[in-house]
Every structure is written in structure tokens, then in C-alpha cells.
mmCIF file of N, CA and C in Angstrom:
data_model
loop_
_atom_site.group_PDB
_atom_site.id
_atom_site.type_symbol
_atom_site.label_atom_id
_atom_site.label_comp_id
_atom_site.label_asym_id
_atom_site.label_seq_id
_atom_site.Cartn_x
_atom_site.Cartn_y
_atom_site.Cartn_z
ATOM 1 N N UNK A 1 86.203 91.539 103.626
ATOM 2 C CA UNK A 1 86.002 91.196 105.025
ATOM 3 C C UNK A 1 87.102 90.264 105.522
ATOM 4 N N UNK A 2 87.366 90.361 106.789
ATOM 5 C CA UNK A 2 88.397 89.541 107.422
ATOM 6 C C UNK A 2 87.716 88.367 108.111
ATOM 7 N N UNK A 3 88.241 87.176 107.899
ATOM 8 C CA UNK A 3 87.669 85.987 108.528
ATOM 9 C C UNK A 3 88.057 85.933 109.997
ATOM 10 N N UNK A 4 87.185 85.372 110.809
ATOM 11 C CA UNK A 4 87.463 85.235 112.232
ATOM 12 C C UNK A 4 88.750 84.435 112.424
ATOM 13 N N UNK A 5 89.656 84.973 113.232
ATOM 14 C CA UNK A 5 90.940 84.335 113.475
ATOM 15 C C UNK A 5 92.055 84.871 112.589
ATOM 16 N N UNK A 6 91.681 85.602 111.521
ATOM 17 C CA UNK A 6 92.682 86.190 110.626
ATOM 18 C C UNK A 6 93.222 87.477 111.252
ATOM 19 N N UNK A 7 94.555 87.651 111.213
ATOM 20 C CA UNK A 7 95.167 88.839 111.802
ATOM 21 C C UNK A 7 94.662 90.093 111.095
ATOM 22 N N UNK A 8 94.368 91.106 111.906
ATOM 23 C CA UNK A 8 93.787 92.332 111.388
ATOM 24 C C UNK A 8 94.152 93.478 112.327
ATOM 25 N N UNK A 9 94.151 94.682 111.806
ATOM 26 C CA UNK A 9 94.416 95.871 112.615
ATOM 27 C C UNK A 9 93.361 96.919 112.326
ATOM 28 N N UNK A 10 92.904 97.569 113.378
ATOM 29 C CA UNK A 10 91.952 98.670 113.264
ATOM 30 C C UNK A 10 92.537 99.848 114.026
ATOM 31 N N UNK A 11 92.420 101.050 113.457
ATOM 32 C CA UNK A 11 92.760 102.262 114.200
ATOM 33 C C UNK A 11 91.469 103.032 114.409
ATOM 34 N N UNK A 12 91.297 103.551 115.587
ATOM 35 C CA UNK A 12 90.112 104.353 115.859
ATOM 36 C C UNK A 12 90.463 105.473 116.827
ATOM 37 N N UNK A 13 89.538 106.396 116.976
ATOM 38 C CA UNK A 13 89.799 107.546 117.839
ATOM 39 C C UNK A 13 88.946 107.505 119.101
ATOM 40 N N UNK A 14 88.435 106.341 119.426
ATOM 41 C CA UNK A 14 87.635 106.187 120.639
ATOM 42 C C UNK A 14 88.127 104.956 121.389
ATOM 43 N N UNK A 15 87.705 104.827 122.616
ATOM 44 C CA UNK A 15 88.271 103.812 123.506
ATOM 45 C C UNK A 15 87.667 102.427 123.278
ATOM 46 N N UNK A 16 88.044 101.806 122.178
ATOM 47 C CA UNK A 16 87.704 100.402 121.910
ATOM 48 C C UNK A 16 89.005 99.733 121.483
ATOM 49 N N UNK A 17 89.972 99.709 122.393
ATOM 50 C CA UNK A 17 91.321 99.294 122.011
ATOM 51 C C UNK A 17 91.696 97.888 122.463
ATOM 52 N N UNK A 18 90.731 97.087 122.869
ATOM 53 C CA UNK A 18 91.053 95.723 123.263
ATOM 54 C C UNK A 18 90.905 94.785 122.069
ATOM 55 N N UNK A 19 91.704 93.748 122.060
ATOM 56 C CA UNK A 19 91.679 92.768 120.978
ATOM 57 C C UNK A 19 90.257 92.256 120.751
ATOM 58 N N UNK A 20 89.794 92.313 119.518
ATOM 59 C CA UNK A 20 88.493 91.771 119.148
ATOM 60 C C UNK A 20 87.305 92.622 119.530
ATOM 61 N N UNK A 21 87.520 93.727 120.195
ATOM 62 C CA UNK A 21 86.392 94.508 120.688
ATOM 63 C C UNK A 21 85.598 95.170 119.561
ATOM 64 N N UNK A 22 86.232 95.538 118.479
ATOM 65 C CA UNK A 22 85.535 96.243 117.404
ATOM 66 C C UNK A 22 84.734 95.333 116.486
ATOM 67 N N UNK A 23 85.240 94.136 116.231
ATOM 68 C CA UNK A 23 84.597 93.287 115.227
ATOM 69 C C UNK A 23 84.398 91.842 115.676
ATOM 70 N N UNK A 24 84.602 91.569 116.949
ATOM 71 C CA UNK A 24 84.437 90.229 117.531
ATOM 72 C C UNK A 24 85.449 89.222 116.997
ATOM 73 N N UNK A 25 86.481 89.685 116.314
ATOM 74 C CA UNK A 25 87.542 88.808 115.830
ATOM 75 C C UNK A 25 88.679 88.852 116.852
ATOM 76 N N UNK A 26 88.988 87.732 117.502
ATOM 77 C CA UNK A 26 90.033 87.737 118.527
ATOM 78 C C UNK A 26 91.428 88.053 117.983
ATOM 79 N N UNK A 27 91.584 88.034 116.667
ATOM 80 C CA UNK A 27 92.889 88.339 116.074
ATOM 81 C C UNK A 27 92.984 89.787 115.582
ATOM 82 N N UNK A 28 91.940 90.576 115.827
ATOM 83 C CA UNK A 28 91.970 91.986 115.434
ATOM 84 C C UNK A 28 92.501 92.819 116.587
ATOM 85 N N UNK A 29 93.573 93.545 116.319
ATOM 86 C CA UNK A 29 94.125 94.467 117.309
ATOM 87 C C UNK A 29 93.678 95.876 116.950
ATOM 88 N N UNK A 30 93.332 96.652 117.959
ATOM 89 C CA UNK A 30 92.876 98.020 117.737
ATOM 90 C C UNK A 30 93.829 98.989 118.421
ATOM 91 N N UNK A 31 94.082 100.095 117.760
ATOM 92 C CA UNK A 31 94.972 101.113 118.291
ATOM 93 C C UNK A 31 94.245 102.449 118.299
ATOM 94 N N UNK A 32 94.334 103.162 119.410
ATOM 95 C CA UNK A 32 93.672 104.451 119.555
ATOM 96 C C UNK A 32 94.634 105.551 119.118
ATOM 97 N N UNK A 33 94.149 106.439 118.270
ATOM 98 C CA UNK A 33 94.954 107.575 117.817
ATOM 99 C C UNK A 33 94.031 108.773 117.616
ATOM 100 N N UNK A 34 94.554 109.844 117.103
ATOM 101 C CA UNK A 34 93.765 111.065 116.925
ATOM 102 C C UNK A 34 92.768 110.905 115.774
ATOM 103 N N UNK A 35 91.656 111.647 115.833
ATOM 104 C CA UNK A 35 90.707 111.611 114.716
ATOM 105 C C UNK A 35 91.365 112.011 113.390
ATOM 106 N N UNK A 36 92.317 112.951 113.447
ATOM 107 C CA UNK A 36 92.987 113.399 112.228
ATOM 108 C C UNK A 36 93.793 112.272 111.594
ATOM 109 N N UNK A 37 94.512 111.507 112.418
ATOM 110 C CA UNK A 37 95.317 110.410 111.879
ATOM 111 C C UNK A 37 94.429 109.269 111.383
ATOM 112 N N UNK A 38 93.360 108.973 112.101
ATOM 113 C CA UNK A 38 92.416 107.942 111.639
ATOM 114 C C UNK A 38 91.867 108.331 110.265
ATOM 115 N N UNK A 39 91.507 109.596 110.108
ATOM 116 C CA UNK A 39 90.976 110.074 108.828
ATOM 117 C C UNK A 39 92.013 109.945 107.721
ATOM 118 N N UNK A 40 93.243 110.367 107.999
ATOM 119 C CA UNK A 40 94.308 110.290 106.988
ATOM 120 C C UNK A 40 94.567 108.845 106.571
ATOM 121 N N UNK A 41 94.658 107.934 107.531
ATOM 122 C CA UNK A 41 94.905 106.524 107.212
ATOM 123 C C UNK A 41 93.736 105.927 106.431
ATOM 124 N N UNK A 42 92.520 106.348 106.773
ATOM 125 C CA UNK A 42 91.338 105.852 106.058
ATOM 126 C C UNK A 42 91.337 106.321 104.612
ATOM 127 N N UNK A 43 91.659 107.593 104.404
ATOM 128 C CA UNK A 43 91.708 108.126 103.039
ATOM 129 C C UNK A 43 92.787 107.408 102.233
ATOM 130 N N UNK A 44 93.949 107.197 102.859
ATOM 131 C CA UNK A 44 95.063 106.532 102.176
ATOM 132 C C UNK A 44 94.791 105.049 101.956
ATOM 133 N N UNK A 45 94.004 104.446 102.840
ATOM 134 C CA UNK A 45 93.730 103.015 102.727
ATOM 135 C C UNK A 45 94.889 102.148 103.153
ATOM 136 N N UNK A 46 95.782 102.714 103.958
ATOM 137 C CA UNK A 46 96.968 101.970 104.376
ATOM 138 C C UNK A 46 97.437 102.451 105.742
ATOM 139 N N UNK A 47 97.865 101.494 106.568
ATOM 140 C CA UNK A 47 98.364 101.845 107.895
ATOM 141 C C UNK A 47 99.785 102.382 107.873
ATOM 142 N N UNK A 48 100.499 102.195 106.767
ATOM 143 C CA UNK A 48 101.881 102.683 106.727
ATOM 144 C C UNK A 48 101.997 104.047 106.040
ATOM 145 N N UNK A 49 100.868 104.704 105.817
ATOM 146 C CA UNK A 49 100.868 106.034 105.219
ATOM 147 C C UNK A 49 101.304 107.066 106.252
ATOM 148 N N UNK A 50 102.209 107.966 105.862
ATOM 149 C CA UNK A 50 102.677 109.048 106.733
ATOM 150 C C UNK A 50 102.175 110.374 106.165
ATOM 151 N N UNK A 51 101.111 110.937 106.746
ATOM 152 C CA UNK A 51 100.535 112.160 106.181
ATOM 153 C C UNK A 51 101.446 113.378 106.296
ATOM 154 N N UNK A 52 102.500 113.291 107.104
ATOM 155 C CA UNK A 52 103.408 114.435 107.228
ATOM 156 C C UNK A 52 104.398 114.516 106.072
ATOM 157 N N UNK A 53 104.608 113.400 105.357
ATOM 158 C CA UNK A 53 105.625 113.428 104.303
ATOM 159 C C UNK A 53 105.188 112.784 102.983
ATOM 160 N N UNK A 54 104.136 111.994 102.988
ATOM 161 C CA UNK A 54 103.753 111.270 101.773
ATOM 162 C C UNK A 54 102.568 111.929 101.071
ATOM 163 N N UNK A 55 102.491 111.688 99.776
ATOM 164 C CA UNK A 55 101.393 112.211 98.968
ATOM 165 C C UNK A 55 100.467 111.069 98.565
ATOM 166 N N UNK A 56 99.253 111.444 98.198
ATOM 167 C CA UNK A 56 98.266 110.494 97.694
ATOM 168 C C UNK A 56 98.031 110.792 96.218
ATOM 169 N N UNK A 57 97.421 109.846 95.526
ATOM 170 C CA UNK A 57 97.125 110.039 94.111
ATOM 171 C C UNK A 57 95.610 110.087 93.944
ATOM 172 N N UNK A 58 95.117 111.157 93.308
ATOM 173 C CA UNK A 58 93.692 111.321 93.067
ATOM 174 C C UNK A 58 93.218 110.474 91.900
ATOM 175 N N UNK A 59 91.903 110.442 91.676
ATOM 176 C CA UNK A 59 91.335 109.675 90.559
ATOM 177 C C UNK A 59 91.876 110.158 89.217
ATOM 178 N N UNK A 60 92.236 111.444 89.172
ATOM 179 C CA UNK A 60 92.770 112.009 87.933
ATOM 180 C C UNK A 60 94.254 111.701 87.737
ATOM 181 N N UNK A 61 94.845 110.972 88.691
ATOM 182 C CA UNK A 61 96.251 110.601 88.595
ATOM 183 C C UNK A 61 97.208 111.625 89.182
ATOM 184 N N UNK A 62 96.689 112.788 89.558
ATOM 185 C CA UNK A 62 97.540 113.834 90.127
ATOM 186 C C UNK A 62 97.806 113.554 91.603
ATOM 187 N N UNK A 63 99.040 113.829 92.021
ATOM 188 C CA UNK A 63 99.397 113.656 93.430
ATOM 189 C C UNK A 63 98.970 114.881 94.231
ATOM 190 N N UNK A 64 98.599 114.638 95.474
ATOM 191 C CA UNK A 64 98.265 115.739 96.378
ATOM 192 C C UNK A 64 98.665 115.349 97.790
ATOM 193 N N UNK A 65 98.850 116.353 98.623
ATOM 194 C CA UNK A 65 99.210 116.132 100.022
ATOM 195 C C UNK A 65 98.049 116.612 100.882
ATOM 196 N N UNK A 66 97.725 115.865 101.919
ATOM 197 C CA UNK A 66 96.670 116.285 102.830
ATOM 198 C C UNK A 66 97.113 117.542 103.573
ATOM 199 N N UNK A 67 96.192 118.467 103.748
ATOM 200 C CA UNK A 67 96.491 119.689 104.501
ATOM 201 C C UNK A 67 96.605 119.365 105.980
ATOM 202 N N UNK A 68 97.383 120.173 106.679
ATOM 203 C CA UNK A 68 97.468 120.016 108.127
ATOM 204 C C UNK A 68 96.111 120.324 108.742
ATOM 205 N N UNK A 69 95.762 119.637 109.833
ATOM 206 C CA UNK A 69 94.499 119.950 110.506
ATOM 207 C C UNK A 69 94.504 121.406 110.978
ATOM 208 N N UNK A 70 93.345 122.026 110.970
ATOM 209 C CA UNK A 70 93.242 123.393 111.473
ATOM 210 C C UNK A 70 91.885 123.552 112.132
ATOM 211 N N UNK A 71 91.773 124.565 112.929
ATOM 212 C CA UNK A 71 90.519 124.843 113.599
ATOM 213 C C UNK A 71 90.757 125.734 114.797
ATOM 214 N N UNK A 72 89.689 126.320 115.320
ATOM 215 C CA UNK A 72 89.848 127.259 116.438
ATOM 216 C C UNK A 72 90.395 126.603 117.708
ATOM 217 N N UNK A 73 90.274 125.272 117.828
ATOM 218 C CA UNK A 73 90.752 124.599 119.034
ATOM 219 C C UNK A 73 92.260 124.370 119.013
ATOM 220 N N UNK A 74 92.893 124.502 117.840
ATOM 221 C CA UNK A 74 94.316 124.208 117.710
ATOM 222 C C UNK A 74 95.137 125.479 117.878
ATOM 223 N N UNK A 75 96.287 125.383 118.538
ATOM 224 C CA UNK A 75 97.134 126.563 118.718
ATOM 225 C C UNK A 75 97.619 127.099 117.371
ATOM 226 N N UNK A 76 97.613 128.413 117.217
ATOM 227 C CA UNK A 76 98.009 129.050 115.968
ATOM 228 C C UNK A 76 99.434 128.668 115.581
ATOM 229 N N UNK A 77 100.322 128.575 116.564
ATOM 230 C CA UNK A 77 101.726 128.265 116.291
ATOM 231 C C UNK A 77 102.017 126.767 116.370
ATOM 232 N N UNK A 78 100.997 125.951 116.494
ATOM 233 C CA UNK A 78 101.210 124.508 116.588
ATOM 234 C C UNK A 78 101.635 124.090 117.984
ATOM 235 N N UNK A 79 101.957 122.817 118.122
ATOM 236 C CA UNK A 79 102.399 122.285 119.405
ATOM 237 C C UNK A 79 103.919 122.268 119.417
ATOM 238 N N UNK A 80 104.507 122.792 120.458
ATOM 239 C CA UNK A 80 105.960 122.861 120.553
ATOM 240 C C UNK A 80 106.428 121.956 121.679
ATOM 241 N N UNK A 81 106.846 120.726 121.361
ATOM 242 C CA UNK A 81 107.274 119.799 122.410
ATOM 243 C C UNK A 81 108.572 120.222 123.095
ATOM 244 N N UNK A 82 109.277 121.222 122.553
ATOM 245 C CA UNK A 82 110.534 121.657 123.152
ATOM 246 C C UNK A 82 110.362 122.635 124.295
ATOM 247 N N UNK A 83 109.148 123.068 124.557
ATOM 248 C CA UNK A 83 108.908 124.046 125.618
ATOM 249 C C UNK A 83 108.156 123.371 126.756
ATOM 250 N N UNK A 84 108.674 123.540 127.963
ATOM 251 C CA UNK A 84 108.002 122.974 129.132
ATOM 252 C C UNK A 84 106.853 123.896 129.516
ATOM 253 N N UNK A 85 105.639 123.471 129.233
ATOM 254 C CA UNK A 85 104.476 124.315 129.507
ATOM 255 C C UNK A 85 103.708 123.878 130.748
ATOM 256 N N UNK A 86 104.259 122.920 131.489
ATOM 257 C CA UNK A 86 103.576 122.451 132.695
ATOM 258 C C UNK A 86 103.496 123.571 133.722
ATOM 259 N N UNK A 87 102.326 123.741 134.286
ATOM 260 C CA UNK A 87 102.134 124.708 135.361
ATOM 261 C C UNK A 87 101.619 123.946 136.566
ATOM 262 N N UNK A 88 102.380 123.997 137.640
ATOM 263 C CA UNK A 88 101.966 123.294 138.859
ATOM 264 C C UNK A 88 100.682 123.923 139.393
ATOM 265 N N UNK A 89 99.777 123.102 139.901
ATOM 266 C CA UNK A 89 98.544 123.662 140.463
ATOM 267 C C UNK A 89 98.843 124.425 141.746
ATOM 268 N N UNK A 90 97.976 125.371 142.089
ATOM 269 C CA UNK A 90 98.190 126.093 143.346
ATOM 270 C C UNK A 90 98.015 125.140 144.525
ATOM 271 N N UNK A 91 98.692 125.421 145.648
ATOM 272 C CA UNK A 91 98.569 124.535 146.818
ATOM 273 C C UNK A 91 97.115 124.348 147.253
ATOM 274 N N UNK A 92 96.321 125.420 147.145
ATOM 275 C CA UNK A 92 94.908 125.328 147.497
ATOM 276 C C UNK A 92 94.110 125.540 146.216
ATOM 277 N N UNK A 93 93.534 124.480 145.691
ATOM 278 C CA UNK A 93 92.803 124.552 144.432
ATOM 279 C C UNK A 93 91.445 125.217 144.529
ATOM 280 N N UNK A 94 91.034 125.626 145.732
ATOM 281 C CA UNK A 94 89.713 126.225 145.902
ATOM 282 C C UNK A 94 89.557 127.498 145.079
ATOM 283 N N UNK A 95 90.644 128.222 144.863
ATOM 284 C CA UNK A 95 90.553 129.481 144.126
ATOM 285 C C UNK A 95 90.722 129.283 142.617
ATOM 286 N N UNK A 96 90.986 128.074 142.200
ATOM 287 C CA UNK A 96 91.213 127.791 140.785
ATOM 288 C C UNK A 96 89.894 127.827 140.023
ATOM 289 N N UNK A 97 89.869 128.567 138.915
ATOM 290 C CA UNK A 97 88.660 128.670 138.100
ATOM 291 C C UNK A 97 88.930 128.004 136.751
ATOM 292 N N UNK A 98 88.051 127.125 136.332
ATOM 293 C CA UNK A 98 88.158 126.469 135.035
ATOM 294 C C UNK A 98 87.131 127.109 134.112
ATOM 295 N N UNK A 99 87.608 127.669 133.007
ATOM 296 C CA UNK A 99 86.711 128.312 132.048
ATOM 297 C C UNK A 99 86.314 127.319 130.963
ATOM 298 N N UNK A 100 85.013 127.151 130.787
ATOM 299 C CA UNK A 100 84.476 126.307 129.723
ATOM 300 C C UNK A 100 83.460 127.147 128.965
ATOM 301 N N UNK A 101 83.597 127.175 127.660
ATOM 302 C CA UNK A 101 82.672 127.932 126.824
ATOM 303 C C UNK A 101 81.251 127.430 127.068
ATOM 304 N N UNK A 102 80.342 128.293 127.489
ATOM 305 C CA UNK A 102 78.965 127.843 127.765
ATOM 306 C C UNK A 102 78.257 127.299 126.528
ATOM 307 N N UNK A 103 78.782 127.608 125.324
ATOM 308 C CA UNK A 103 78.186 127.097 124.087
ATOM 309 C C UNK A 103 78.843 125.799 123.626
ATOM 310 N N UNK A 104 79.797 125.291 124.392
ATOM 311 C CA UNK A 104 80.495 124.065 124.004
ATOM 312 C C UNK A 104 79.513 122.902 123.923
ATOM 313 N N UNK A 105 79.672 122.108 122.859
ATOM 314 C CA UNK A 105 78.837 120.917 122.715
ATOM 315 C C UNK A 105 79.563 119.671 123.200
ATOM 316 N N UNK A 106 80.817 119.839 123.668
ATOM 317 C CA UNK A 106 81.602 118.689 124.121
ATOM 318 C C UNK A 106 81.918 118.737 125.608
ATOM 319 N N UNK A 107 82.051 119.932 126.163
ATOM 320 C CA UNK A 107 82.462 120.047 127.560
ATOM 321 C C UNK A 107 81.424 120.811 128.361
ATOM 322 N N UNK A 108 81.313 120.451 129.601
ATOM 323 C CA UNK A 108 80.497 121.230 130.523
ATOM 324 C C UNK A 108 81.014 120.988 131.928
ATOM 325 N N UNK A 109 80.837 121.986 132.768
ATOM 326 C CA UNK A 109 81.265 121.846 134.152
ATOM 327 C C UNK A 109 80.266 120.974 134.905
ATOM 328 N N UNK A 110 80.781 120.149 135.778
ATOM 329 C CA UNK A 110 79.910 119.307 136.595
ATOM 330 C C UNK A 110 79.436 120.092 137.805
ATOM 331 N N UNK A 111 78.205 119.890 138.155
ATOM 332 C CA UNK A 111 77.678 120.497 139.375
ATOM 333 C C UNK A 111 77.966 119.547 140.529
ATOM 334 N N UNK A 112 78.399 120.068 141.664
ATOM 335 C CA UNK A 112 78.685 119.177 142.801
ATOM 336 C C UNK A 112 77.415 118.463 143.266
ATOM 337 N N UNK A 113 77.593 117.226 143.716
ATOM 338 C CA UNK A 113 76.483 116.491 144.313
ATOM 339 C C UNK A 113 76.141 117.120 145.660
ATOM 340 N N UNK A 114 74.909 116.925 146.089
ATOM 341 C CA UNK A 114 74.546 117.347 147.440
ATOM 342 C C UNK A 114 75.398 116.577 148.437
ATOM 343 N N UNK A 115 75.687 117.204 149.554
ATOM 344 C CA UNK A 115 76.458 116.539 150.599
ATOM 345 C C UNK A 115 75.663 115.327 151.079
ATOM 346 N N UNK A 116 76.361 114.190 151.246
ATOM 347 C CA UNK A 116 75.695 112.966 151.688
ATOM 348 C C UNK A 116 75.077 113.191 153.060
ATOM 349 N N UNK A 117 73.843 112.760 153.205
ATOM 350 C CA UNK A 117 73.133 112.959 154.475
ATOM 351 C C UNK A 117 73.410 111.851 155.478
ATOM 352 N N UNK A 118 74.294 110.935 155.142
ATOM 353 C CA UNK A 118 74.649 109.854 156.062
ATOM 354 C C UNK A 118 73.735 108.647 155.950
ATOM 355 N N UNK A 119 72.705 108.723 155.136
ATOM 356 C CA UNK A 119 71.763 107.617 154.992
ATOM 357 C C UNK A 119 72.017 106.900 153.669
ATOM 358 N N UNK A 120 72.002 105.576 153.708
ATOM 359 C CA UNK A 120 72.129 104.793 152.489
ATOM 360 C C UNK A 120 70.782 104.742 151.782
ATOM 361 N N UNK A 121 70.834 104.540 150.470
ATOM 362 C CA UNK A 121 69.594 104.349 149.731
ATOM 363 C C UNK A 121 69.048 102.962 150.052
ATOM 364 N N UNK A 122 67.768 102.875 150.285
ATOM 365 C CA UNK A 122 67.131 101.587 150.566
ATOM 366 C C UNK A 122 65.909 101.447 149.664
ATOM 367 N N UNK A 123 65.491 100.205 149.474
ATOM 368 C CA UNK A 123 64.317 99.901 148.649
ATOM 369 C C UNK A 123 64.434 100.487 147.236
ATOM 370 N N UNK A 124 65.638 100.408 146.669
ATOM 371 C CA UNK A 124 65.862 100.910 145.312
ATOM 372 C C UNK A 124 65.520 99.819 144.298
ATOM 373 N N UNK A 125 65.109 100.215 143.109
ATOM 374 C CA UNK A 125 64.841 99.280 142.027
ATOM 375 C C UNK A 125 66.167 98.717 141.523
ATOM 376 N N UNK A 126 66.245 97.404 141.351
ATOM 377 C CA UNK A 126 67.447 96.769 140.815
ATOM 378 C C UNK A 126 67.412 96.924 139.301
ATOM 379 N N UNK A 127 68.460 97.523 138.751
ATOM 380 C CA UNK A 127 68.518 97.743 137.309
ATOM 381 C C UNK A 127 69.132 96.572 136.568
ATOM 382 N N UNK A 128 70.102 95.919 137.196
ATOM 383 C CA UNK A 128 70.757 94.781 136.568
ATOM 384 C C UNK A 128 71.308 93.885 137.665
ATOM 385 N N UNK A 129 71.193 92.589 137.451
ATOM 386 C CA UNK A 129 71.719 91.626 138.407
ATOM 387 C C UNK A 129 72.484 90.583 137.608
ATOM 388 N N UNK A 130 73.752 90.423 137.925
ATOM 389 C CA UNK A 130 74.584 89.495 137.168
ATOM 390 C C UNK A 130 75.240 88.501 138.102
ATOM 391 N N UNK A 131 75.619 87.385 137.516
ATOM 392 C CA UNK A 131 76.344 86.369 138.267
ATOM 393 C C UNK A 131 77.630 86.102 137.507
ATOM 394 N N UNK A 132 78.748 86.188 138.185
ATOM 395 C CA UNK A 132 80.029 85.942 137.525
ATOM 396 C C UNK A 132 80.567 87.191 136.865
ATOM 397 N N UNK A 133 81.294 86.985 135.768
ATOM 398 C CA UNK A 133 81.980 88.077 135.083
ATOM 399 C C UNK A 133 80.988 89.047 134.434
ATOM 400 N N UNK A 134 81.198 90.328 134.657
ATOM 401 C CA UNK A 134 80.389 91.356 134.012
ATOM 402 C C UNK A 134 81.303 92.534 133.681
ATOM 403 N N UNK A 135 81.511 92.777 132.396
ATOM 404 C CA UNK A 135 82.375 93.874 131.966
ATOM 405 C C UNK A 135 81.539 94.938 131.268
ATOM 406 N N UNK A 136 82.193 96.024 130.878
ATOM 407 C CA UNK A 136 81.486 97.066 130.137
ATOM 408 C C UNK A 136 80.924 96.532 128.829
ATOM 409 N N UNK A 137 81.582 95.533 128.238
ATOM 410 C CA UNK A 137 81.060 94.956 126.998
ATOM 411 C C UNK A 137 79.778 94.164 127.227
ATOM 412 N N UNK A 138 79.578 93.650 128.427
ATOM 413 C CA UNK A 138 78.317 92.976 128.726
ATOM 414 C C UNK A 138 77.190 94.000 128.875
ATOM 415 N N UNK A 139 77.523 95.166 129.391
ATOM 416 C CA UNK A 139 76.524 96.211 129.622
ATOM 417 C C UNK A 139 76.255 96.991 128.342
ATOM 418 N N UNK A 140 77.308 97.395 127.643
ATOM 419 C CA UNK A 140 77.199 98.141 126.396
ATOM 420 C C UNK A 140 78.037 97.396 125.364
ATOM 421 N N UNK A 141 77.444 96.413 124.770
ATOM 422 C CA UNK A 141 78.193 95.467 123.936
ATOM 423 C C UNK A 141 78.755 96.092 122.669
ATOM 424 N N UNK A 142 79.931 95.611 122.305
ATOM 425 C CA UNK A 142 80.542 95.936 121.016
ATOM 426 C C UNK A 142 80.491 94.668 120.182
ATOM 427 N N UNK A 143 80.936 94.742 118.973
ATOM 428 C CA UNK A 143 80.957 93.530 118.166
ATOM 429 C C UNK A 143 80.940 93.826 116.694
ATOM 430 N N UNK A 144 80.577 92.837 115.888
ATOM 431 C CA UNK A 144 80.676 92.973 114.436
ATOM 432 C C UNK A 144 79.770 94.054 113.854
ATOM 433 N N UNK A 145 78.763 94.492 114.571
ATOM 434 C CA UNK A 145 77.843 95.498 114.044
ATOM 435 C C UNK A 145 78.395 96.907 114.180
ATOM 436 N N UNK A 146 79.505 97.092 114.887
ATOM 437 C CA UNK A 146 80.071 98.445 115.018
ATOM 438 C C UNK A 146 80.785 98.855 113.760
#
């Protein structure tokens, strides 16, 4: 364990990238990266591990290299940063159709809200009332238990 105030680094694949947000240590810096890289660094046990060129040593003493990530979501030919694949949106986006797999467990299309009727909500139940500073960490706290 790292003592409070001791310099520390955490890599994660979710948006908890502010100093001290993951473990309540103000000296812990967090960096957001891909789940694949977080996994590789975790397996290696070192932040200076390069999974593209370095090997690891198994319990049996044999060296091995991590396989490249694969899956149906990844392009078969990989990512080619040398090709400009940007496509400008049409001037009128009304005809643009976004396809999302209806079986997706991560994505779904949002349904438009009803058009505002011009009336404000009144006599609503107050869910939270704060005085002074209120951040997302006050509402959904992070800390040493994460």
C-alpha cells in the first residue's frame, strides 16, 4: 500500500483521472488509457512495460509475448493512421442515419424528448440541496474503497 502523500501513479480505462480521485491520496496521479493497455500493464506489474515489443516471463521461467487485442469490434486490417478517414457530415443532418446493433449492451439510440410545452416544472421534490462547492465526487464519491 502507498502512504498518503507518497507519490503514486494509477492507470485506468475510465474517467477518474484527477489527482487523488482513485485512492484519496493527493499525490496519486491517474492516467486514462485503453482497457487493453491497462490490462497489459497490470499483468506486467510495471508502468514502463511496452506490450508491442517486450516479453514477460511466466512462472515456468519461459518468456512469452502478449497477443494483440482482437474482437469483432476491431478492424480486420488494424488502425491505419496514415489514411485520412474523416468524412464531413452532410450539410443537413436530418437524413443521416446512425446504425446501432439492437442487441448491443453498450450503445443505444436516444429517444427525443417531448417538445417543451413552455411551462416550467413547479412543486417538484427537491432531491439534493447543497451550500457551497458541490462536485461530481460529492454526489458520487470516489476514494480509497474503489
